[in-house]
GROMACS .gro file of C-alpha atoms in nm:
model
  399
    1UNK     CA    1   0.000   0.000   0.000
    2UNK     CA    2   0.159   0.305  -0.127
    3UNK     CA    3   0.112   0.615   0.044
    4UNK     CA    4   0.092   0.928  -0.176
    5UNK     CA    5   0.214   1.258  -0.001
    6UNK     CA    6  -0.024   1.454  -0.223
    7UNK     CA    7  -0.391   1.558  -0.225
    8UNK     CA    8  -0.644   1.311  -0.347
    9UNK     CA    9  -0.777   1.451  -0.698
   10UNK     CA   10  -1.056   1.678  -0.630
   11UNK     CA   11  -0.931   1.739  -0.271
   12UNK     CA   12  -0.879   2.120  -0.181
   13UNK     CA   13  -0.596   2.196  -0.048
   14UNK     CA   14  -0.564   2.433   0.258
   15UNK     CA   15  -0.269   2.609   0.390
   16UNK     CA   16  -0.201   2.587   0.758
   17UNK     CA   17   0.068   2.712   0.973
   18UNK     CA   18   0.154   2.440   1.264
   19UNK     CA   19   0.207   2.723   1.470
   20UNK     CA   20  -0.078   2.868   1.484
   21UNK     CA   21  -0.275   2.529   1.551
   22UNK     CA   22  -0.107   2.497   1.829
   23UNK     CA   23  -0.220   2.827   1.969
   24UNK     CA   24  -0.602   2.768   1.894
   25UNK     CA   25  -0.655   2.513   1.643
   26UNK     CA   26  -1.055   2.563   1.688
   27UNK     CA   27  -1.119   2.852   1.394
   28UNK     CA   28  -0.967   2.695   1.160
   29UNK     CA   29  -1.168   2.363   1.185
   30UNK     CA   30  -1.469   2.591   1.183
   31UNK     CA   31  -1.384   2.683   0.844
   32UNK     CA   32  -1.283   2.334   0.735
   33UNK     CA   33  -1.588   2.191   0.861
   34UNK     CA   34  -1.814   2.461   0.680
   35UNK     CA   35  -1.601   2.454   0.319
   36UNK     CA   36  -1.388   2.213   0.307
   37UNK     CA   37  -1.436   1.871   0.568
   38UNK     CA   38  -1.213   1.685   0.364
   39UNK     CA   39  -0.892   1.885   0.240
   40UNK     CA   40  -0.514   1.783   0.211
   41UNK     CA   41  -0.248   2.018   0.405
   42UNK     CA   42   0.033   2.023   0.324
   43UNK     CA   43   0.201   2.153   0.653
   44UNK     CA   44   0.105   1.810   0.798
   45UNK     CA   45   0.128   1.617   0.468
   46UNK     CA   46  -0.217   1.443   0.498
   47UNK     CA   47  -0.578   1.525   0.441
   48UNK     CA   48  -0.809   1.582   0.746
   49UNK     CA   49  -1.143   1.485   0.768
   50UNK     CA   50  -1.285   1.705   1.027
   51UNK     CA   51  -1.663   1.708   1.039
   52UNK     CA   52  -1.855   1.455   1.316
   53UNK     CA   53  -2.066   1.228   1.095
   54UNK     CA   54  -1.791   1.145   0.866
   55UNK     CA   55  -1.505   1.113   1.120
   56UNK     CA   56  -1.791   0.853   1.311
   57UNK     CA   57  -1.823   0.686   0.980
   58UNK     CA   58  -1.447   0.625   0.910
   59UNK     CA   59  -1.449   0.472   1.259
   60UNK     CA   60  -1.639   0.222   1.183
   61UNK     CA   61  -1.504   0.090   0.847
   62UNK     CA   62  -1.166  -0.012   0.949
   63UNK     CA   63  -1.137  -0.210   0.674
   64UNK     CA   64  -1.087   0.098   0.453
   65UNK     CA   65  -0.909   0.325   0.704
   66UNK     CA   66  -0.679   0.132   0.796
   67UNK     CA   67  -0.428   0.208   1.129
   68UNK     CA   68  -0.140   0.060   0.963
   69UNK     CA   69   0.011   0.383   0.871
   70UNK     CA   70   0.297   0.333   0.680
   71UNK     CA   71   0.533   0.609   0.820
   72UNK     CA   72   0.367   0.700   1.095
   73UNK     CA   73   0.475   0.877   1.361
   74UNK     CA   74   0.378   0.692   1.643
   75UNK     CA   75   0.534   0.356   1.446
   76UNK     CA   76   0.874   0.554   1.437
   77UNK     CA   77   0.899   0.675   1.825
   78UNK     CA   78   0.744   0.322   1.981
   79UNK     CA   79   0.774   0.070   1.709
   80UNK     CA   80   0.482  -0.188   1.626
   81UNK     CA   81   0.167  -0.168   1.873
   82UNK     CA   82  -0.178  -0.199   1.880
   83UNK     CA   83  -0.271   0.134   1.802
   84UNK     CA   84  -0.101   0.120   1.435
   85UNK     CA   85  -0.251  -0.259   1.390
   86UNK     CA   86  -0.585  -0.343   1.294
   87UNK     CA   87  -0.749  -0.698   1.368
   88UNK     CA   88  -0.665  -0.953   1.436
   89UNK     CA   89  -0.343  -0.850   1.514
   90UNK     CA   90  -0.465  -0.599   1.716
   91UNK     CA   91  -0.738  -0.774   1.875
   92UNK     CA   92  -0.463  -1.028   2.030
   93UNK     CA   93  -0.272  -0.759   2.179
   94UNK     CA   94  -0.577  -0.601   2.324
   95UNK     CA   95  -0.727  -0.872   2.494
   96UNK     CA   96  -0.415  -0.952   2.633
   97UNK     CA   97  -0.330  -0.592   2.816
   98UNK     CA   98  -0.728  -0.475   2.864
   99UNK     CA   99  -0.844  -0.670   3.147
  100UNK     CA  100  -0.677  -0.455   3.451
  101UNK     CA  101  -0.837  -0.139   3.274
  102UNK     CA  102  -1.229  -0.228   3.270
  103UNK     CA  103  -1.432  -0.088   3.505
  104UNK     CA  104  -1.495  -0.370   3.768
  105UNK     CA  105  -1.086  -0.403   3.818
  106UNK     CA  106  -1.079  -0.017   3.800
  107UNK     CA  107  -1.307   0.011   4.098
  108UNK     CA  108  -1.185  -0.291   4.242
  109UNK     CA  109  -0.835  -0.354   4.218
  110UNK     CA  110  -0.691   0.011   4.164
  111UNK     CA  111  -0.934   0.243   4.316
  112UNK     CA  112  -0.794   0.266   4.637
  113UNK     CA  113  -0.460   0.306   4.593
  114UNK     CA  114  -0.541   0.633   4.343
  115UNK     CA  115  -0.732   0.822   4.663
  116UNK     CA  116  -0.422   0.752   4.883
  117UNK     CA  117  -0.207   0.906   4.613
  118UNK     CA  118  -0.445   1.194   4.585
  119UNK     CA  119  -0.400   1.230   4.966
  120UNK     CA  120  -0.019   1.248   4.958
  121UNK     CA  121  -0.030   1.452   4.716
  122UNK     CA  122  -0.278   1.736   4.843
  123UNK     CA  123  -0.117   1.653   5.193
  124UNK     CA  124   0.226   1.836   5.095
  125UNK     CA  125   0.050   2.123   4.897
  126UNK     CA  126  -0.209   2.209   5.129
  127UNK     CA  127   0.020   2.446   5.409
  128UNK     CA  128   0.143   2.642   5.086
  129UNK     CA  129  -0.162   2.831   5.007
  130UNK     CA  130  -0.055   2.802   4.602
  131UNK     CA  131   0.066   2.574   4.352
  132UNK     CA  132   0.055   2.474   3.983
  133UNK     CA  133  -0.212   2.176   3.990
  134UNK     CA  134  -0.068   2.039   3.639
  135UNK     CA  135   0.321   1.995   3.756
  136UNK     CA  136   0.214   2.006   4.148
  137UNK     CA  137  -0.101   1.736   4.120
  138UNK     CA  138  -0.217   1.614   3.821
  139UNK     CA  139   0.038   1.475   3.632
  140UNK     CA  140   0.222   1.350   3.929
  141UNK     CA  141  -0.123   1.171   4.021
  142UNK     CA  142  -0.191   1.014   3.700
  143UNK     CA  143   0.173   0.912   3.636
  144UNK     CA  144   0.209   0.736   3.956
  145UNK     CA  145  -0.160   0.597   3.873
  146UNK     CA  146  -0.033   0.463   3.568
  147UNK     CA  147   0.269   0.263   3.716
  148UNK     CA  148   0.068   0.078   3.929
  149UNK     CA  149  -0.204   0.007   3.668
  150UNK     CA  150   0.074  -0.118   3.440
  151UNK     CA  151   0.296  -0.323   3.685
  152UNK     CA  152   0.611  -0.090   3.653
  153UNK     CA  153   0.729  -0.140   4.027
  154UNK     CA  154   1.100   0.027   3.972
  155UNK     CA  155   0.970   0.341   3.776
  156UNK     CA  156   0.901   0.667   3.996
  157UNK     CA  157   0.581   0.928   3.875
  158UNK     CA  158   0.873   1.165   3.760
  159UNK     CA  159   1.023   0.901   3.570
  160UNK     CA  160   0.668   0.803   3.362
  161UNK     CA  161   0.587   1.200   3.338
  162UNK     CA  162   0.934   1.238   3.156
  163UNK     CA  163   0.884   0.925   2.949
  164UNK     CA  164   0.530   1.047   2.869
  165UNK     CA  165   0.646   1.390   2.731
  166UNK     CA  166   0.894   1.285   2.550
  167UNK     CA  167   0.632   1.048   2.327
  168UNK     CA  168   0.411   1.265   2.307
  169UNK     CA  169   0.615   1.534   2.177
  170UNK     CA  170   0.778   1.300   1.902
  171UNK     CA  171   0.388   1.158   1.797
  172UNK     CA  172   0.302   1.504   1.747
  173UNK     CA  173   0.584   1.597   1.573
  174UNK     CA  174   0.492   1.704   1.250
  175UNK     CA  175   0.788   1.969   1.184
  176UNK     CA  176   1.089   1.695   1.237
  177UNK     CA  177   1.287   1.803   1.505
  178UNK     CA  178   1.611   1.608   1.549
  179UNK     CA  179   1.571   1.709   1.935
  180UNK     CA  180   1.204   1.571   1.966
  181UNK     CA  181   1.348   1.233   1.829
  182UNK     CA  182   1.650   1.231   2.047
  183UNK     CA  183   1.423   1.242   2.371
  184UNK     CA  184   1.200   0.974   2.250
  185UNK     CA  185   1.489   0.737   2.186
  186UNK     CA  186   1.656   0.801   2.526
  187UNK     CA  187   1.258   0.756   2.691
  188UNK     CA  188   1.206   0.430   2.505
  189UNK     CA  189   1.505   0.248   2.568
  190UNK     CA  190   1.429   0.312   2.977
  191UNK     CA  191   1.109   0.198   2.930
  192UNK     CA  192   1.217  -0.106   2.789
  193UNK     CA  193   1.470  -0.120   3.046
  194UNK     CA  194   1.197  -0.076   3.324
  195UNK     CA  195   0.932  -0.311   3.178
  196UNK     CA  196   1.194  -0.591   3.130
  197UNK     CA  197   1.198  -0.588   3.483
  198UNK     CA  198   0.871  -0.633   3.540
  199UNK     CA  199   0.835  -0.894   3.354
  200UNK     CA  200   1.044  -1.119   3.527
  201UNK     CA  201   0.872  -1.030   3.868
  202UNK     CA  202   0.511  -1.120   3.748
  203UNK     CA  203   0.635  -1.400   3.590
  204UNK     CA  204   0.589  -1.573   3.865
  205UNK     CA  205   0.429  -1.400   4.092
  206UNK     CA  206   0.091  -1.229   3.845
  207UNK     CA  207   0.009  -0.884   4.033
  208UNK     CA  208  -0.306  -0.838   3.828
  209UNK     CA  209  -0.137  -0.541   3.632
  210UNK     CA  210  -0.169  -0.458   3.239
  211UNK     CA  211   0.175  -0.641   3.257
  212UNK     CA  212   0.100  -0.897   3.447
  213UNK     CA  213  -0.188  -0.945   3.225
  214UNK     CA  214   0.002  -0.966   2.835
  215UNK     CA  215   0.311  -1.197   3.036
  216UNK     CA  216   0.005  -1.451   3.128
  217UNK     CA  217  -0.218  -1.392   2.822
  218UNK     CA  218  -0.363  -1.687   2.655
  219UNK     CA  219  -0.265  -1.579   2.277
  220UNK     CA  220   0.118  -1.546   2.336
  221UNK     CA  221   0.266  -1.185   2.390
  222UNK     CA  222   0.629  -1.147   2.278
  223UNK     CA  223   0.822  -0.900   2.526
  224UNK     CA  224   0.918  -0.698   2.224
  225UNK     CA  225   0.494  -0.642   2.202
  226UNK     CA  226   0.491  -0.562   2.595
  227UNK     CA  227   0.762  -0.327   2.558
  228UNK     CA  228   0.586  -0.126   2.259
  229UNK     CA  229   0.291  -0.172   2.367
  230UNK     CA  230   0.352  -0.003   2.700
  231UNK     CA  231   0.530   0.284   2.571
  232UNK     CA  232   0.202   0.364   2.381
  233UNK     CA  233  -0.026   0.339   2.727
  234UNK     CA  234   0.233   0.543   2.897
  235UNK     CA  235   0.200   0.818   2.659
  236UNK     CA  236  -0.214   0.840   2.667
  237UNK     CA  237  -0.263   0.761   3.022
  238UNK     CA  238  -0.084   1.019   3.132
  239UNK     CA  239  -0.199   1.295   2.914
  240UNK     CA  240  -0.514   1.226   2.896
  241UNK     CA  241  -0.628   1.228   3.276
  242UNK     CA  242  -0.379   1.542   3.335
  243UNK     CA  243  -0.533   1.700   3.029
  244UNK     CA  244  -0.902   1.639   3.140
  245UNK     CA  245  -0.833   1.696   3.559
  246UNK     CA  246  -0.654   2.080   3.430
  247UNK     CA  247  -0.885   2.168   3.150
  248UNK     CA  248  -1.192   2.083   3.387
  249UNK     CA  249  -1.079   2.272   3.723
  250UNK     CA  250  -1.000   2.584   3.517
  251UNK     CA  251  -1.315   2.600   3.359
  252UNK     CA  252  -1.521   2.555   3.681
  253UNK     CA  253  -1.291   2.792   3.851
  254UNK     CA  254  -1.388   3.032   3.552
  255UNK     CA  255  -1.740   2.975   3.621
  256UNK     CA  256  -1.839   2.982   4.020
  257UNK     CA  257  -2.192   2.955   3.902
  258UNK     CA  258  -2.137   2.590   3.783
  259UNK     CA  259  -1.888   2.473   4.022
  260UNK     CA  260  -2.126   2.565   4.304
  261UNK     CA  261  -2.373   2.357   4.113
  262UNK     CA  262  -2.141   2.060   4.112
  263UNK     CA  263  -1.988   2.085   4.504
  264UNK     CA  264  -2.396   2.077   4.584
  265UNK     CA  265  -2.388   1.771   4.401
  266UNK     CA  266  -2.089   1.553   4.341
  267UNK     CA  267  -2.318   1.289   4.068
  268UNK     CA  268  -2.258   1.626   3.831
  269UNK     CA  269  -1.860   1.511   3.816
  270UNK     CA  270  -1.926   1.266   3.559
  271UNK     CA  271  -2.075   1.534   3.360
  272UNK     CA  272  -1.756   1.769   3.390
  273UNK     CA  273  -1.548   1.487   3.275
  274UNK     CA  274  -1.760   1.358   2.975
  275UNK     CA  275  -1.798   1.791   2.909
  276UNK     CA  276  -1.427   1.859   2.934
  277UNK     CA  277  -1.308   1.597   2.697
  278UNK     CA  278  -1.534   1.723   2.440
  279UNK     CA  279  -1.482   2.058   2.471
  280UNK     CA  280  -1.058   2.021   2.459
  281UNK     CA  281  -0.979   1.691   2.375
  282UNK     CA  282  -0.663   1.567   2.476
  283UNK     CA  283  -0.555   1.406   2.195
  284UNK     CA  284  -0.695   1.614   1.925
  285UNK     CA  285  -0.636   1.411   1.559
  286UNK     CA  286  -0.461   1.035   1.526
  287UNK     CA  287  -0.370   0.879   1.118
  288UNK     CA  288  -0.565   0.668   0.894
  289UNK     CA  289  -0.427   0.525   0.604
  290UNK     CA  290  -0.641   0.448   0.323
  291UNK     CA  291  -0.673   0.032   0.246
  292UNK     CA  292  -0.856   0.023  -0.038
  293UNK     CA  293  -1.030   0.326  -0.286
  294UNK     CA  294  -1.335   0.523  -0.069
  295UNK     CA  295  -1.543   0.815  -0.110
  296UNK     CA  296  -1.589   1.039   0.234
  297UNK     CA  297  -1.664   1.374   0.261
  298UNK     CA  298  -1.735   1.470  -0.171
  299UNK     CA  299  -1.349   1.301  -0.240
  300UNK     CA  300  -1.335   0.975  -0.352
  301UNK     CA  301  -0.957   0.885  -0.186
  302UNK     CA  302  -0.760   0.655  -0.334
  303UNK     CA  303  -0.581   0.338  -0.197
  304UNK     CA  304  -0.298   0.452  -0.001
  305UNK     CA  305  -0.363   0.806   0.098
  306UNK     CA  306  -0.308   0.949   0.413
  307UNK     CA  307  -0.608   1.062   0.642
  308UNK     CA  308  -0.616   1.231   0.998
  309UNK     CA  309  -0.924   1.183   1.172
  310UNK     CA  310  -0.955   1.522   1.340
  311UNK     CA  311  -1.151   1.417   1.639
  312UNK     CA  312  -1.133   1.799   1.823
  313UNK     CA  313  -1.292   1.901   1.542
  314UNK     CA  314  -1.575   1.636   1.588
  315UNK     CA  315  -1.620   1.783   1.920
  316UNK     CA  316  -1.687   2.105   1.800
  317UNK     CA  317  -1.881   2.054   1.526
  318UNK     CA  318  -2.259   2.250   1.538
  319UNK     CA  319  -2.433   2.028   1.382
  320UNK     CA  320  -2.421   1.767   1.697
  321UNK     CA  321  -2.362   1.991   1.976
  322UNK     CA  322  -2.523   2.339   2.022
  323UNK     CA  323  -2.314   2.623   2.109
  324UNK     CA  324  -2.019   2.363   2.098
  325UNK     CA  325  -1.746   2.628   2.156
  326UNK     CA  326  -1.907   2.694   2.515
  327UNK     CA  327  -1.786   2.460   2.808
  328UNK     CA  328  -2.143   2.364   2.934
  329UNK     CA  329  -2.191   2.039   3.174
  330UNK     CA  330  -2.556   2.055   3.120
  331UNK     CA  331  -2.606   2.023   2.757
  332UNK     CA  332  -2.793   1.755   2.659
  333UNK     CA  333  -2.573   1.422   2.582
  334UNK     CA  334  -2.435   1.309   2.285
  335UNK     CA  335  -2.157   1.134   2.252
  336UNK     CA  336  -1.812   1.237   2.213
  337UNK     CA  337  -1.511   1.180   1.993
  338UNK     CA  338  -1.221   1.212   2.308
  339UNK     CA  339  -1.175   0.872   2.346
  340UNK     CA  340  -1.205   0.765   1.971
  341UNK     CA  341  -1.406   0.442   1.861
  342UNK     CA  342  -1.494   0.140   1.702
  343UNK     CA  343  -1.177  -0.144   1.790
  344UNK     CA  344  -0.956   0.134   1.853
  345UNK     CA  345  -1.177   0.285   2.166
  346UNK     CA  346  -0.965   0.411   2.408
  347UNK     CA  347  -0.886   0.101   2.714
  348UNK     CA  348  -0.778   0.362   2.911
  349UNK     CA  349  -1.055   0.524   2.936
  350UNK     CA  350  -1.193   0.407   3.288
  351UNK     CA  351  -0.931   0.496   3.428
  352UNK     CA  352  -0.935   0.804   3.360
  353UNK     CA  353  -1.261   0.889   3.442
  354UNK     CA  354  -1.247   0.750   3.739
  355UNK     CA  355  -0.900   0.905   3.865
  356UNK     CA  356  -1.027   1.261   3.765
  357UNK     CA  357  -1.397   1.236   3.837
  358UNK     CA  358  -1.406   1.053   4.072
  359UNK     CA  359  -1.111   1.123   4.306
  360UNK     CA  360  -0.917   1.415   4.165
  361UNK     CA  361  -1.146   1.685   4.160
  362UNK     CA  362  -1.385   1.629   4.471
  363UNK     CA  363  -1.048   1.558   4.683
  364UNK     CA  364  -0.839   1.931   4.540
  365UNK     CA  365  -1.239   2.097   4.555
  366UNK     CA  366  -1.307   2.008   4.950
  367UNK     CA  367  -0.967   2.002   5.072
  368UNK     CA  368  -0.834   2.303   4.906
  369UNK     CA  369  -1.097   2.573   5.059
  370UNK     CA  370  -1.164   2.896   4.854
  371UNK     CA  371  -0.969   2.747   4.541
  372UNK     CA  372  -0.958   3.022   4.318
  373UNK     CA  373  -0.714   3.073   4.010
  374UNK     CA  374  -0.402   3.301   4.081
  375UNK     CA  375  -0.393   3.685   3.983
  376UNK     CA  376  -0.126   3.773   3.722
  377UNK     CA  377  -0.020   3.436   3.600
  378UNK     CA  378  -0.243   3.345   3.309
  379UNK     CA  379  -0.265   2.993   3.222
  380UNK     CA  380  -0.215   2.881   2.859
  381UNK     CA  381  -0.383   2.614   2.657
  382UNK     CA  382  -0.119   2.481   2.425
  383UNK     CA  383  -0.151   2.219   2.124
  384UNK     CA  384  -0.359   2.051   1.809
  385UNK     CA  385  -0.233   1.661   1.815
  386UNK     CA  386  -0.215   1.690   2.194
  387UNK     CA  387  -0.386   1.979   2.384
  388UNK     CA  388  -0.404   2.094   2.736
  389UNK     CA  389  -0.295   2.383   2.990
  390UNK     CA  390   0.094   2.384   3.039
  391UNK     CA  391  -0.030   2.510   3.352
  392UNK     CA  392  -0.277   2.581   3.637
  393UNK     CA  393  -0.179   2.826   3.877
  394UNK     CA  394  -0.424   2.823   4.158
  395UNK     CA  395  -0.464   2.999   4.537
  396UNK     CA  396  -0.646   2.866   4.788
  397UNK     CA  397  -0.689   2.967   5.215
  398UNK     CA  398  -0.410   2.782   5.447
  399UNK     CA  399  -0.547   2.627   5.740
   0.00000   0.00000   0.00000
C-alpha cells in the first residue's frame, strides 16, 4: 500500500501554519468543517477529515481506514503496537493488556490506591496556600496511577511523566525536530529497560497489572509487544487524565456559578469529565491510512492516501452539539469523539474517568478551601495533536 504525499484529486488543499494550531486550532476547523471537511495540508502532509458524521463513519469501516500507517509517527517513536494494527493483530494484543483497565478491576483492584495518592499529594500542597495543579497534582497523580495500573514497580511518577512527554512530543511531531526524536529514543530504551523488569517479577508472581496481564495472556505476547505496547499506554494515560483533571478545574474555577452547582452535588462530576473531553480533547487528531479506494466527505480517496481523523474538530462541530465552543456540563448528551471508537476505543478510558472524576477533583475541591485561580499568572492552553494547559496556577486559604 503506497502512500501518496499529495492531495487526493478533487481534494482542496488548505494552507495551515503548525504554529498557529497549536495556539487555537478551533477557527480553523470551523472553516474546514463549513467549506472544506475533507482537504489535504500540506504543513502536515495528509488530508483531514474534520466534520462529526464522517469522522464517526471512518471509525467504523476499518477495513478501509486502515491504522497501519505506513510512516507513521507513532510507528517511528514506539515501534509496532496496537494502536497502528488493525485486527486480528490488534485484537490479540488487546485482549491480552485490557483486562486490569475495565471498570470492575478499576473500581476494584486500583481504586484505592489512586485516593491515597491523591492524599499524599494534596497533603504536601495544602500548608502552601498556592501551587501549579498540572506539575504540582495532576500529572504527578496520574503518572504514579499509571505505574501501578501497568505493573512498573522500579519506575518513579517523575520518571513516567518524563517518558510520557517525551512520546508525546515525538507523535506530534509534525515539523521533524532532530531534538524531539533524540528524547523519545533516550525515553524508550528506559522503558524497555523498566518493563523488562517487570516482567520477570510477574512472571511468577501475576500482580493483576496490564503487565501482568500480556506476560500470562492466553494468545502469546512477545516482550518486544509488551515493551511497545507499554510505551504507547504510557503516553495516553498520562496525558489524557492530566489534560481532562486541568482543563476541567480551570473551567469551573472560571465559572463559580457551575462549580457551586457541582460541590452541591458531586453525581454532576461525571458530567464535567464527559464535558471537558469534548470541549478540549486531549488528543486532538490520530492517522488513517487508506486500504482500499473510498469516497468520504465529496473526495473519492484513493488506496494509499493518508487521512487524519480530526476528532477535536468532531467535538466542535454545530451540527451535533449546540453552542459547541461553550464549556457547558448541562447540555444535553451526545456522545463524544475524546476517546475515539470502534476497535480502537480508548482502554484507558476508565481509568481516567475515574481518577479525575471521581477522586481528583472532589479531593483538590473540598480540601483546598476557597480554590480560586491566581492573579497575574495566566494559564495557557497549548496544542492541536495533543492539547491541554501547560499550567494551572491556583490559590487557595491555608489552614
Amino acid at each position: 500500500m503506497s502512500a501518496p504525499a499529495a492531495p487526493a484529486p478533487g481534494a482542496p488543499v488548505v494552507e495551515l501554519d503548525l504554529a498557529e494550531l497549536r495556539d487555537d486550532p478551533y477557527p480553523a476547523y470551523a472553516e474546514l468543517r463549513r467549506t472544506a471537511p475533507l482537504a489535504w495540508v500540506p504543513s502536515v502532509g495528509r488530508h483531514l477529515l474534520t466534520r462529526y458524521e464522517d469522522i464517526v463513519r471512518a471509525e467504523k469501516l476499518p477495513e478501509v481506514f486502515s491504522s497501519r500507517e505506513e510512516g507513521s509517527l507513532l510507528l517511528r517513536t514506539v515501534g509496532p503496537n496496537l494502536l497502528r494494527e488493525d485486527d486480528p493483530v490488534h485484537r490479540r494484543l488487546r485482549a491480552a493488556a485490557e483486562p486490569p483497565t475495565r471498570p470492575r478491576q478499576v473500581r476494584d483492584l486500583w481504586a484505592a490506591s489512586f485516593e491515597r495518592t491523591a492524599h499524599q499529594l494534596l497533603d504536601r500542597l495544602e500548608d502552601r496556600g498556592e501551587a501549579d495543579l498540572i506539575a504540582d497534582f495532576a500529572e504527578p497523580l496520574a503518572a504514579a496511577n499509571l505505574a501501578l495500573v501497568l505493573g512498573l514497580r522500579t519506575a518513579s511518577a517523575h520518571d513516567i511523566a518524563d517518558w510520557s512527554r517525551a512520546m508525546m512530543a515525538a507523535n506530534g511531531n509534525y515539523a521533524d525536530e532532530p531534538d524531539i526524536w533524540l528524547r523519545a529514543e533516550r525515553a524508550t530504551r528506559a522503558i524497555e529497560d523498566a518493563v523488562a523488569e517487570a516482567v520477570d517479577a510477574v512472571t511468577d508472581t501475576p500482580d493483576g497489572s496490564v503487565i501482568s496481564s500480556m506476560v500470562h495472556a492466553a494468545d502469546p505476547v512477545s516482550p518486544t509487544e509488551i515493551q511497545n505496547n507499554v510505551k504507547v499506554v504510557i503516553g495516553g494515560g498520562v496525558n489524557e487524565p492530566r489534560d481532562v483533571f486541568g482543563v476541567g478545574a480551570w473551567a469551573l474555577l472560571r465559572r463559580p456559578e457551575v462549580l457551586e452547582r457541582v460541590l452541591k452535588d458531586p453525581a454532576v462530576w461525571k458530567r464535567v469529565f464527559e464535558e471537558t473531553a469534548r470541549w478540549i480533547s486531549p488528543i486532538g487528531m490520530y492517522p488513517r491510512q487508506l486500504a482500499q479506494d473510498h469516497e468520504i466527505a465529496g473526495v473519492t480517496l484513493p488506496a494509499g492516501s493518508r487521512v487524519a481523523l480530526v476528532i477535536a474538530s468532531g467535538n466542535r462541530d454545530e451540527s451535533v452539539f449546540e453552542r459547541a465552543d461553550e464549556f457547558d456540563p448541562d447540555r444535553p448528551h451526545r456522545p463524544h469523539l475524546a476517546f475515539g471508537g470502534g476497535p480502537h476505543f480508548c482502554m484507558g478510558a476508565w481509568v481516567a474517568r475515574h481518577e479525575v472524576s471521581a477522586i481528583a477533583w472532589p479531593l483538590v475541591f473540598s480540601r483546598l478551601k476557597g480554590l480560586r485561580l491566581a492573579e497575574n499568572t495566566p494559564d495557557r492552553l497549548d496544542g492541536w495533536v495533543f492539547r491541554g494547559l501547560t499550567s494551572l496556577n491556583v490559590t487557595w486559604q491555608t489552614p
